[in-house]
Coordinates of C-alpha atoms in Angstrom, one line a residue:
Chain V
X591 CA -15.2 17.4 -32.0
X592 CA -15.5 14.6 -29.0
X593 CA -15.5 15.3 -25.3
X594 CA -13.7 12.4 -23.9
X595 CA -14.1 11.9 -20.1
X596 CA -11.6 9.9 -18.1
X597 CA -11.1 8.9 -14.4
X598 CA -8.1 8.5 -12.8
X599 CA -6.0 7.6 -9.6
X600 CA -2.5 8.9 -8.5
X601 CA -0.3 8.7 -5.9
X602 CA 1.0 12.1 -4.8
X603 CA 4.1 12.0 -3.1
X604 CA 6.0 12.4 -6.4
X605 CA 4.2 15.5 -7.6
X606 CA 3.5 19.4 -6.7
X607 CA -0.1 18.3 -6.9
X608 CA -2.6 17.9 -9.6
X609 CA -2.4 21.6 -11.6
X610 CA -0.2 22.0 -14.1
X611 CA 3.0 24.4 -13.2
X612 CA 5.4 25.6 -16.1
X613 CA 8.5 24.2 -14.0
X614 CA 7.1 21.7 -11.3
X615 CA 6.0 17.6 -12.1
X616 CA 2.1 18.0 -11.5
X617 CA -0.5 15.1 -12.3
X618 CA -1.8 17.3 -15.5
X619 CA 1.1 18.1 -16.5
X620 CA 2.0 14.2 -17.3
X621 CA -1.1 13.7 -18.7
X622 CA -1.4 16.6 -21.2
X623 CA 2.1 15.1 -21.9
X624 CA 1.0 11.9 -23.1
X625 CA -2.3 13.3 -25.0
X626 CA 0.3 15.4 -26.9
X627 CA 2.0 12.3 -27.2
X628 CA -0.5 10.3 -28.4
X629 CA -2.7 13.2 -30.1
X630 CA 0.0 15.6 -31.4
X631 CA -2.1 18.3 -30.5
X632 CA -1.7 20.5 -27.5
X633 CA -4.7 19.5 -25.4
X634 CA -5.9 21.3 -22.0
X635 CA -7.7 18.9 -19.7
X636 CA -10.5 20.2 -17.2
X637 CA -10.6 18.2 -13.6
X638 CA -13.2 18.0 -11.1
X639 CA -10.7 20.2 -8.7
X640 CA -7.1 20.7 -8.2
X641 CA -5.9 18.4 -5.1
X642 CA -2.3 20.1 -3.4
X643 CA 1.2 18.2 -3.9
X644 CA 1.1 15.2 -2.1
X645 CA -2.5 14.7 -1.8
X646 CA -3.9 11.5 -3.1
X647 CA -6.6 10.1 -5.9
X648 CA -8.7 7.2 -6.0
X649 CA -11.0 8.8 -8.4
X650 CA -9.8 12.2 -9.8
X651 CA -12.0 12.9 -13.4
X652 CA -11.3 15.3 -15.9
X653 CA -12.5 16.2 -19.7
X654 CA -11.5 17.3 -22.9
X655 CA -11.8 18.2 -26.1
X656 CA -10.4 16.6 -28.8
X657 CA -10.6 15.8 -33.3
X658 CA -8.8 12.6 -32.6
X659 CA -10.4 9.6 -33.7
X660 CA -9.1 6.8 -31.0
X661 CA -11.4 4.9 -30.1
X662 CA -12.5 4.9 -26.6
X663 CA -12.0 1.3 -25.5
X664 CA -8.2 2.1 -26.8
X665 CA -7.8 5.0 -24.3
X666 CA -6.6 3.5 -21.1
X667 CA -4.4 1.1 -22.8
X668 CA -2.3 3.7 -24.8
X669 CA -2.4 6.1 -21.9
X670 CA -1.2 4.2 -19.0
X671 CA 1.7 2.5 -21.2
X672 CA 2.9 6.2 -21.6
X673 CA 2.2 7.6 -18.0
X674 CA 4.3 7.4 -14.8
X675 CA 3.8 4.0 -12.6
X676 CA 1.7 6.3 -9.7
X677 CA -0.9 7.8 -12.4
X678 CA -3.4 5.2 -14.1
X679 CA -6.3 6.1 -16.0
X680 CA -9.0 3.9 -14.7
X681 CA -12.0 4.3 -16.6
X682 CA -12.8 6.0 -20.3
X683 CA -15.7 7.1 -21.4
X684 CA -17.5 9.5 -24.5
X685 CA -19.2 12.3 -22.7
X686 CA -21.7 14.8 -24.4
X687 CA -20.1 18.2 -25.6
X688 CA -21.8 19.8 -22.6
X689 CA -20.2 18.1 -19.8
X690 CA -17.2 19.7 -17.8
X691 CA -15.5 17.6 -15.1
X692 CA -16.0 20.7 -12.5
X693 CA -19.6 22.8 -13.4
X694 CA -21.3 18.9 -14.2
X695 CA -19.9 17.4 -10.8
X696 CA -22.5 17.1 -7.9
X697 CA -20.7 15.3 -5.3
X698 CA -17.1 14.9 -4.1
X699 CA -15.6 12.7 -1.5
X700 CA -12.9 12.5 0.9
X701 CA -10.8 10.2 2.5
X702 CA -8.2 11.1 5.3
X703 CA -6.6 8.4 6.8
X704 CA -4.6 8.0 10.3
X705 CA -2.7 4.6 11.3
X706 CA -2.6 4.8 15.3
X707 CA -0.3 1.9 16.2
X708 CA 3.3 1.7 17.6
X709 CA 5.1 1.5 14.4
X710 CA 4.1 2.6 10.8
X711 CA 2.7 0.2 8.6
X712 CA 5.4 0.2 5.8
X713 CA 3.4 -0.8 2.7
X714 CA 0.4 2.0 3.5
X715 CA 2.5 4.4 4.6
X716 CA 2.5 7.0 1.5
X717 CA -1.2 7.3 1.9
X718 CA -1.9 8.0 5.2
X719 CA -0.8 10.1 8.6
X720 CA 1.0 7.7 10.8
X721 CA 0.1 8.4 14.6
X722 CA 2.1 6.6 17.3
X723 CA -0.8 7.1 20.5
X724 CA -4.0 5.8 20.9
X725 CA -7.0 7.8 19.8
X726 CA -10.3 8.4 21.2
X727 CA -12.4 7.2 18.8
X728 CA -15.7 7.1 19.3
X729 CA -15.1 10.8 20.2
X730 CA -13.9 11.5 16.8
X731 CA -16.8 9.2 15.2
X732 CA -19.4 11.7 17.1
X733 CA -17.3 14.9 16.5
X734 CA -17.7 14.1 12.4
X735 CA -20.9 13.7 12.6
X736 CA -21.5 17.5 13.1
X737 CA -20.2 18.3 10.0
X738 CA -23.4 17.0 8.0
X739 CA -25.8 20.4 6.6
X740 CA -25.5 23.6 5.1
X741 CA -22.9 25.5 6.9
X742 CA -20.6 28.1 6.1
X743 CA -17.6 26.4 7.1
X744 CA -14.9 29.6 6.9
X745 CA -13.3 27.8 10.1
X746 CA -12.0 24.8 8.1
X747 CA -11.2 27.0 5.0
X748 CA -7.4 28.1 4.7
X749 CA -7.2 32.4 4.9
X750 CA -5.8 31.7 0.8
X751 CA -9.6 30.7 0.2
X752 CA -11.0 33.2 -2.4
X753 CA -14.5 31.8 -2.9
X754 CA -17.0 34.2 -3.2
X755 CA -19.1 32.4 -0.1
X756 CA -17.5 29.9 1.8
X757 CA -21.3 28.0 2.4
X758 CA -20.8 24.3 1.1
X759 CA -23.6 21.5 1.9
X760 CA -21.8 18.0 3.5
X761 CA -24.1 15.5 2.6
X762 CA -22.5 12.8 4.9
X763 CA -19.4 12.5 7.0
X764 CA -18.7 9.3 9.1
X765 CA -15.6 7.4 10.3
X766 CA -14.2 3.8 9.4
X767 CA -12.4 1.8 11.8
X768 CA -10.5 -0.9 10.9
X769 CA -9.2 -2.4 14.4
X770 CA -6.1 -3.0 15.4
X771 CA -3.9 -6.2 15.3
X772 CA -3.1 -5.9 19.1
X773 CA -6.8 -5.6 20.0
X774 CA -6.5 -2.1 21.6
X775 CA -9.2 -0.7 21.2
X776 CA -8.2 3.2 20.7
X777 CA -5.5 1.8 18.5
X778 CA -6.1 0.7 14.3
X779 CA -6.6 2.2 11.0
X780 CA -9.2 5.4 10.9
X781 CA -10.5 6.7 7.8
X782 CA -12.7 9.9 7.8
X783 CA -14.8 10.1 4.8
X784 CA -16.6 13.3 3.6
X785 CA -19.0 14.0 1.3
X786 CA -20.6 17.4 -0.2
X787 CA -21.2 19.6 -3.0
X788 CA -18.0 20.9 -3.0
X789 CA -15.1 22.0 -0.6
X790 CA -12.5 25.2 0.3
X791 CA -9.3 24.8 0.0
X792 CA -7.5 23.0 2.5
X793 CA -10.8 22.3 4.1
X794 CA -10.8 18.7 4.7
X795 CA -7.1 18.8 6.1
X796 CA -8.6 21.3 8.4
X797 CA -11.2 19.0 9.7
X798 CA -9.1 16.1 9.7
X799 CA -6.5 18.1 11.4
X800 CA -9.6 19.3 14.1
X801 CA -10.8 15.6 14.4
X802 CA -7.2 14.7 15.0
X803 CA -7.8 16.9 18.3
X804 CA -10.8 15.2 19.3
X805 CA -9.4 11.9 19.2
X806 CA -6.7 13.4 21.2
X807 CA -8.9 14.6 24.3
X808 CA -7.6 18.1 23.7
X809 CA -11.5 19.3 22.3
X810 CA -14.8 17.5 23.1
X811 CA -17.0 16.7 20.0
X812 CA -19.3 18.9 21.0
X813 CA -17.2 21.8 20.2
X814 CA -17.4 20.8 16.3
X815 CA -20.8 23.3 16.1
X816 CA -19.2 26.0 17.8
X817 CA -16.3 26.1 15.7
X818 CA -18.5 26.2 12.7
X819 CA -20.2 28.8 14.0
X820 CA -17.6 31.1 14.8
X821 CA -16.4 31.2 11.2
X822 CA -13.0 32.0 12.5
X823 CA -10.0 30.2 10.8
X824 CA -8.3 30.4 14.4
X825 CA -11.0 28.2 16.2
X826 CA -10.3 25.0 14.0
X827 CA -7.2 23.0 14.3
X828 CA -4.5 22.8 12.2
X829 CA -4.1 21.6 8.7
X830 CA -3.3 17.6 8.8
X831 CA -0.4 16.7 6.1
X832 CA -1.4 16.3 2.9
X833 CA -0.3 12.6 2.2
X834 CA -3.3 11.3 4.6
X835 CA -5.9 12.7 2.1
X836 CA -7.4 10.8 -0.7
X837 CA -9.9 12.5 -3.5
X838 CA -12.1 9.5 -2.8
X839 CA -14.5 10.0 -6.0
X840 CA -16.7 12.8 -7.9
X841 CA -20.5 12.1 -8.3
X842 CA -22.6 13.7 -11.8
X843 CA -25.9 13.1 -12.1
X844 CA -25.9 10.2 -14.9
X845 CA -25.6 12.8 -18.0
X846 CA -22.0 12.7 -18.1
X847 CA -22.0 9.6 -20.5
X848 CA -23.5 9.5 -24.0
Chain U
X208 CA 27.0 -10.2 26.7
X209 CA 23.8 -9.9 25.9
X210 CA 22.0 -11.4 22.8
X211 CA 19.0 -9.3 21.3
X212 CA 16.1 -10.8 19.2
X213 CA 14.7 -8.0 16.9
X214 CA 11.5 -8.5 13.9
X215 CA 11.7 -6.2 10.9
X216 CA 9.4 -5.5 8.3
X217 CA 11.0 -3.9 4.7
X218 CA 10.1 -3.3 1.5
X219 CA 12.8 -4.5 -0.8
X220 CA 12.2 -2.3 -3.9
X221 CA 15.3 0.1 -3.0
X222 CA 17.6 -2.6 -1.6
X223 CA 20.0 -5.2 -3.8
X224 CA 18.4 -8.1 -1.0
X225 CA 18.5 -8.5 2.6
X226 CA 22.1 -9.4 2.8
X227 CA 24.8 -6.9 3.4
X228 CA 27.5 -6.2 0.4
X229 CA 30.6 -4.2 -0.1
X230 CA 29.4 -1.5 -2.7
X231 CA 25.3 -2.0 -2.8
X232 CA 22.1 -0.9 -0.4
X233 CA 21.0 -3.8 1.6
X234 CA 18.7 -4.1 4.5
X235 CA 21.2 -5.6 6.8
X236 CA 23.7 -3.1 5.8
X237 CA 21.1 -0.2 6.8
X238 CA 20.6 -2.3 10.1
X239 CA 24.2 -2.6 10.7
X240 CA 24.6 1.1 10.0
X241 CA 22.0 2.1 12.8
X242 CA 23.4 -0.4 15.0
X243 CA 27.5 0.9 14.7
X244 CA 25.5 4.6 15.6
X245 CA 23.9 3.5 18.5
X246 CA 26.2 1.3 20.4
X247 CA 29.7 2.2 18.6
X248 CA 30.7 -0.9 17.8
X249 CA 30.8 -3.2 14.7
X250 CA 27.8 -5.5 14.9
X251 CA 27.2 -8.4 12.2
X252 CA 23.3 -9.8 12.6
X253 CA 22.4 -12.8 12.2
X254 CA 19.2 -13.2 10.4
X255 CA 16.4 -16.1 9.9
X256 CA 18.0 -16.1 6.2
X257 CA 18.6 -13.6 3.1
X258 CA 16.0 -12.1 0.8
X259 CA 16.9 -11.1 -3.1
X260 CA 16.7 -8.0 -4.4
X261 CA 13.0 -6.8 -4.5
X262 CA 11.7 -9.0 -2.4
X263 CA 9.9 -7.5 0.9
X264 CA 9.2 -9.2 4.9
X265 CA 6.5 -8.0 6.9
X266 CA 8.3 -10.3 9.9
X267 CA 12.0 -10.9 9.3
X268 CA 14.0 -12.2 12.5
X269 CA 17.2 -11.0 13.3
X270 CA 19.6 -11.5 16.4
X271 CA 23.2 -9.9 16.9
X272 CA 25.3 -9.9 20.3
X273 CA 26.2 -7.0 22.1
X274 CA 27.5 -5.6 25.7
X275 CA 25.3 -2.3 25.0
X276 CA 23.3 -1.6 28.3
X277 CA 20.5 0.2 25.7
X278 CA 17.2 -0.9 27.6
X279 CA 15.0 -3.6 25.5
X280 CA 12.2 -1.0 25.7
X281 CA 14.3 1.3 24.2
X282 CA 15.9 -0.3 21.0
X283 CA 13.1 0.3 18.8
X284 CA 12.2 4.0 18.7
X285 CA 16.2 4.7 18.7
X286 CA 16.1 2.4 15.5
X287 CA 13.7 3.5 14.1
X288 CA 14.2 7.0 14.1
X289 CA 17.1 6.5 12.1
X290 CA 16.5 3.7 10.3
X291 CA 15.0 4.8 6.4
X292 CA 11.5 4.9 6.0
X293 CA 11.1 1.4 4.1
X294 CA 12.6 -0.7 7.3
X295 CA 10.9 -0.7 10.4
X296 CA 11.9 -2.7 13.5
X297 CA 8.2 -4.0 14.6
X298 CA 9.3 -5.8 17.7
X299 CA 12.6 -6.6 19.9
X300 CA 12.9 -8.9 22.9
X301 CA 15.9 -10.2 24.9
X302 CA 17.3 -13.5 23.7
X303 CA 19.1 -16.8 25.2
X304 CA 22.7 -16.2 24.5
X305 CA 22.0 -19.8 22.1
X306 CA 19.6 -18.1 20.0
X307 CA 20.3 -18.2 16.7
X308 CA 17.5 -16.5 13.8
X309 CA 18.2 -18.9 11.4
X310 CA 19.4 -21.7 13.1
X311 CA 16.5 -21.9 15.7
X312 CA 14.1 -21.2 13.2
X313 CA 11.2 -23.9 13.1
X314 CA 8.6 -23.2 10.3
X315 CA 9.0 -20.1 7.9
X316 CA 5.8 -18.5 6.1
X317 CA 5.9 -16.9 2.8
X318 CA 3.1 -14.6 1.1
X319 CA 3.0 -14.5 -3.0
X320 CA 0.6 -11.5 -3.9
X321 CA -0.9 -11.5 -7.8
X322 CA -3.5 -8.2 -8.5
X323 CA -5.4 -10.0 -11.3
X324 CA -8.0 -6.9 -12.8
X325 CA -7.6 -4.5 -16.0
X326 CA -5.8 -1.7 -14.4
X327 CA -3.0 -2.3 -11.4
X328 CA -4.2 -1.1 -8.2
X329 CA -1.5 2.2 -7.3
X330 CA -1.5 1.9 -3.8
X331 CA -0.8 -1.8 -3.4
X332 CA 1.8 -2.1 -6.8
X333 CA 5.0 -2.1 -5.4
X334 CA 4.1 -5.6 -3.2
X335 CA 2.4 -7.6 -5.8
X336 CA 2.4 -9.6 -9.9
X337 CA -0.2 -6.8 -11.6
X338 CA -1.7 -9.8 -14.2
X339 CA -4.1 -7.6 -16.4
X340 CA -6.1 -11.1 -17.4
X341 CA -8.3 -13.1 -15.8
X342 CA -7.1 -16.5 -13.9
X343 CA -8.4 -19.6 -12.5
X344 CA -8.1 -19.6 -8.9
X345 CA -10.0 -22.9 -8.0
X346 CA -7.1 -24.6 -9.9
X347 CA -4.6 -22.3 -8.4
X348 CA -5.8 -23.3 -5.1
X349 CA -6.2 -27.0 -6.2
X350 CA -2.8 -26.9 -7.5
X351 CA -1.3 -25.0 -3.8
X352 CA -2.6 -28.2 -2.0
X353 CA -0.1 -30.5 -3.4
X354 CA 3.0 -28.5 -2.0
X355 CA 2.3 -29.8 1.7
X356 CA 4.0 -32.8 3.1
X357 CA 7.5 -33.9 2.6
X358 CA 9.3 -33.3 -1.0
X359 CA 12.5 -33.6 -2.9
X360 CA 12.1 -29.7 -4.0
X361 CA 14.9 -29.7 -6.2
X362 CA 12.1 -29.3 -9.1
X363 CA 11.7 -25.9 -7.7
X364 CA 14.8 -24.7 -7.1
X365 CA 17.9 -22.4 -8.9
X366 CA 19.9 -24.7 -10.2
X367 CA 22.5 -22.2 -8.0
X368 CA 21.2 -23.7 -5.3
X369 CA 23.8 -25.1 -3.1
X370 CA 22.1 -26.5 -0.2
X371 CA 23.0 -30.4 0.2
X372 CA 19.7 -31.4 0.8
X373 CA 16.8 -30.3 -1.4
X374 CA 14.1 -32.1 1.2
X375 CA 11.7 -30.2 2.8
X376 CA 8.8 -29.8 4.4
X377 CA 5.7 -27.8 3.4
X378 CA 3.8 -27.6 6.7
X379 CA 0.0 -25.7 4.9
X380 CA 0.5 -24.4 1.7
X381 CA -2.8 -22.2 0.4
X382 CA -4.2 -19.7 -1.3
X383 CA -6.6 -16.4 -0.6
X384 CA -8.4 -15.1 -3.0
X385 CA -10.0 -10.7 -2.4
X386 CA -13.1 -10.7 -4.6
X387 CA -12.6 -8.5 -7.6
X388 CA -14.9 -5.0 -7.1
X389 CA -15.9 -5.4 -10.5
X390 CA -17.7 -9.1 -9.3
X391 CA -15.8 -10.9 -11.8
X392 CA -15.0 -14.2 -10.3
X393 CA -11.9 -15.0 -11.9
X394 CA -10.5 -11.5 -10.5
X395 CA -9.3 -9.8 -7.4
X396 CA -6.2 -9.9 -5.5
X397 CA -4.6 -13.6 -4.9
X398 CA -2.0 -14.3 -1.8
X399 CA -0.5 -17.5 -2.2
X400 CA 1.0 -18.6 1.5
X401 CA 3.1 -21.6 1.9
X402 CA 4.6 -22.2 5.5
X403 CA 7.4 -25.3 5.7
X404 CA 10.9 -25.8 7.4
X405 CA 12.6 -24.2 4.8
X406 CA 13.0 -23.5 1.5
X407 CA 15.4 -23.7 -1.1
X408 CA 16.6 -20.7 -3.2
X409 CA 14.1 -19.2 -5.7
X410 CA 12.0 -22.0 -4.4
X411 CA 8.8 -19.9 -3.6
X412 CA 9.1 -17.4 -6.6
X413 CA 9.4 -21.3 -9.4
X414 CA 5.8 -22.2 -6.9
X415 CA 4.3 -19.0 -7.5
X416 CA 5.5 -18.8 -11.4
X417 CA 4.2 -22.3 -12.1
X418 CA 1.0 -21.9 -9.5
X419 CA 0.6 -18.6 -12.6
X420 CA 0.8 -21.0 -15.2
X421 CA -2.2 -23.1 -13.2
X422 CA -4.4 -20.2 -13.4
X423 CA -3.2 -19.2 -17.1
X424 CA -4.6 -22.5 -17.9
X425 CA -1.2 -23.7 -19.7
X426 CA -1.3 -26.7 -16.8
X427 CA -3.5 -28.4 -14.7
X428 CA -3.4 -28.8 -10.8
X429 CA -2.8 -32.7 -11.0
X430 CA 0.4 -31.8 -12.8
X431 CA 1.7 -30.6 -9.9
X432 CA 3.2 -34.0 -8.2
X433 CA 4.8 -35.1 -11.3
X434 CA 6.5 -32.0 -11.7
X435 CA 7.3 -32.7 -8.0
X436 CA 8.4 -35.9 -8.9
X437 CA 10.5 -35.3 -12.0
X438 CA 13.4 -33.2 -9.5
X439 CA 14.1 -31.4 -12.8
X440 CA 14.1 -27.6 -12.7
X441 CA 12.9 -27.5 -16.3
X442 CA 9.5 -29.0 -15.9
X443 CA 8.7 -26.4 -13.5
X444 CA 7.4 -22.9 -14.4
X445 CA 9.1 -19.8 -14.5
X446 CA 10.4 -17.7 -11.4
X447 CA 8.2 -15.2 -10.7
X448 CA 8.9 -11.6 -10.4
X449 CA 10.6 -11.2 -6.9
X450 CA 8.2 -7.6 -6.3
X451 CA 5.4 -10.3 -5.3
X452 CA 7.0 -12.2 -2.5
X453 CA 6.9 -11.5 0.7
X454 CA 8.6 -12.8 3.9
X455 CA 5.5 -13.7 6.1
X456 CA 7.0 -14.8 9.3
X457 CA 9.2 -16.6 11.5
X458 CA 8.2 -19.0 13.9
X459 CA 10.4 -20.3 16.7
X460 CA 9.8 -22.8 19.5
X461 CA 8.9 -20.5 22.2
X462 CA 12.7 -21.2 23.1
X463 CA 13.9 -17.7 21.7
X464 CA 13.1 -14.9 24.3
X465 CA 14.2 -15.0 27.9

């Protein structure tokens, strides 16, 4: 028996996210399809986390089990000739028997993106929220910075949460600004990028969706700690759309290859 | 009568070209669509010149004349709003009643994107060549330099080319090159831009298939002016996939807004 680990990125917009559903396209479902495919044996893959339909990866990873004998420099090749044009397998490796793509992870990040210009930009639009008005921010640079610690963030987790405790550690969460072509300066490309040991459901699109606020004067970033600790669902701001969110990349500890 | 200057970004993959026909989607057709909602009339553009099937702009120029009192300001979002999601009007001015988008037209700019790394990059697939091997892009660039100046093009054009003249004038033709993030240095994501008075048809799609062939190593840069020289379609290389190619922009004299 071999425990093959794989990394891979898809674009969302085509599927009911990553889990697999008897009736819906999902991510896993085309995947186990092709390792039937390619296996002939019904194989059950294990990711680092489910990501909601339309949501993004950059760097998804999953596991699996399997008595086939494919080499692993062979993988990619024969997968991604199989799968849909928005899934690609990007890397391939042999990972110890013991490793699982979810309990072995230490580190996930993030990546919501906002475009804040007059019109879209066509050829990114899929992958992030378009937003037509300038944007505070610096305001929104300071406001993420609040989420870094050990906090129990039930604010930014959706009600349909049902983790046993709803404390997660954010290891760092900063903002990219790419500036705009017209010079404005509250005008551009804005990525928010978060890191921790894990996340609630829906909880960066609540944060993104609270950010989204401070860059729009309606909250100060000084409000971010007070809205953690309230642990009130109602304090935060809404959840952002999914297509500006990105599974950015999942962090072991170096074990995870043999 | 008024005469309105409008640039439009697209991306082609869903259209049968820029230019309007009977039965098939086209750009101008989706333009001409908006335009018969908006004002009620039947209004035929006149654009900088056609794109083929797959091929995308980030600054097409288009002009038409109407007697619709619709504010400048206001032309865009109305557009917009109704246009589909892969056309965007990105900018709209008043014109002299003489302006004409492809006659007044003084240099043209066009963008040939090849993603040169083991797996395609999702996110950026639908505008570029995804060349899964290595290439050499000092002799692609080498080989882009002998483009500029004034050339019989007829080398590398259709052979359905019906343009009297195949003379023109390559004002900066050059290439970028995006490090690979794998460091490799024959890797990463190549634009090849070439700027000129015009161009015949096909022309930049035969450049960018024989620039490939440069970087393939099947020719060398210094073949490029005897191919030049020869005025025979068959010593050039192939034409590229149009998904690549890109209409960069349209530059006028200054002349074209009021």
């Amino acid at each position: 028996m071999r425990n093959i680990g794989m990394t891979v990125a898809y674009e969302g917009n085509a599927y009911c996210g990553f889990q697999a559903q008897p009736e819906d396209p999902t991510v896993q479902g085309c995947i186990e399809m092709v390792l039937k495919q390619l296996t002939g044996d019904t194989i059950s893959i294990l990711a680092s986390g489910r990501t909601d339909a339309g949501v993004h990866a950059q760097g998804q990873v999953f596991n699996f089990l399997t008595e086939s004998q494919i080499p692993v420099e062979r993988w990619m090749i024969a997968m991604n000739s199989r799968l849909p044009k928005d899934i690609v397998i990007t890397e391939v490796w042999e990972a110890p028997l013991d490793f699982h793509a979810r309990y072995s992870a230490k580190r996930k990040t993030y990546r919501y993106s906002i475009y804040s210009e007059r019109v879209p930009d066509l050829f990114t639009r899929r992958t992030e929220l378009f937003h037509p008005r300038p944007l505070k921010i610096d305001a929104m640079k300071e406001a993420m910075s609040h989420f870094e610690g050990e906090h129990d963030f039930t604010s930014f987790a959706s009600p349909k949460s049902t983790k046993t405790s709803n404390i997660r550690t954010i290891y760092q969460s900063w903002l990219e600004h790419e500036p705009s072509y017209t010079g404005h300066p509250d005008r551009g490309r804005i990525h928010l990028f978060i890191t921790g040991n894990g996340f609630l459901y829906n909880m960066v699109r609540i944060i993104a969706g609270t950010i989204l606020q401070v860059g729009q004067g309606k909250r100060s970033p000084d409000q971010i700690p007070e809205i953690i600790q309230a642990r009130d669902r109602h304090k935060a701001g809404p959840t952002a759309v999914p297509c500006g969110l990105m599974l950015w990349k999942v962090e072991y500890d170096g074990s995870e290859r043999l």
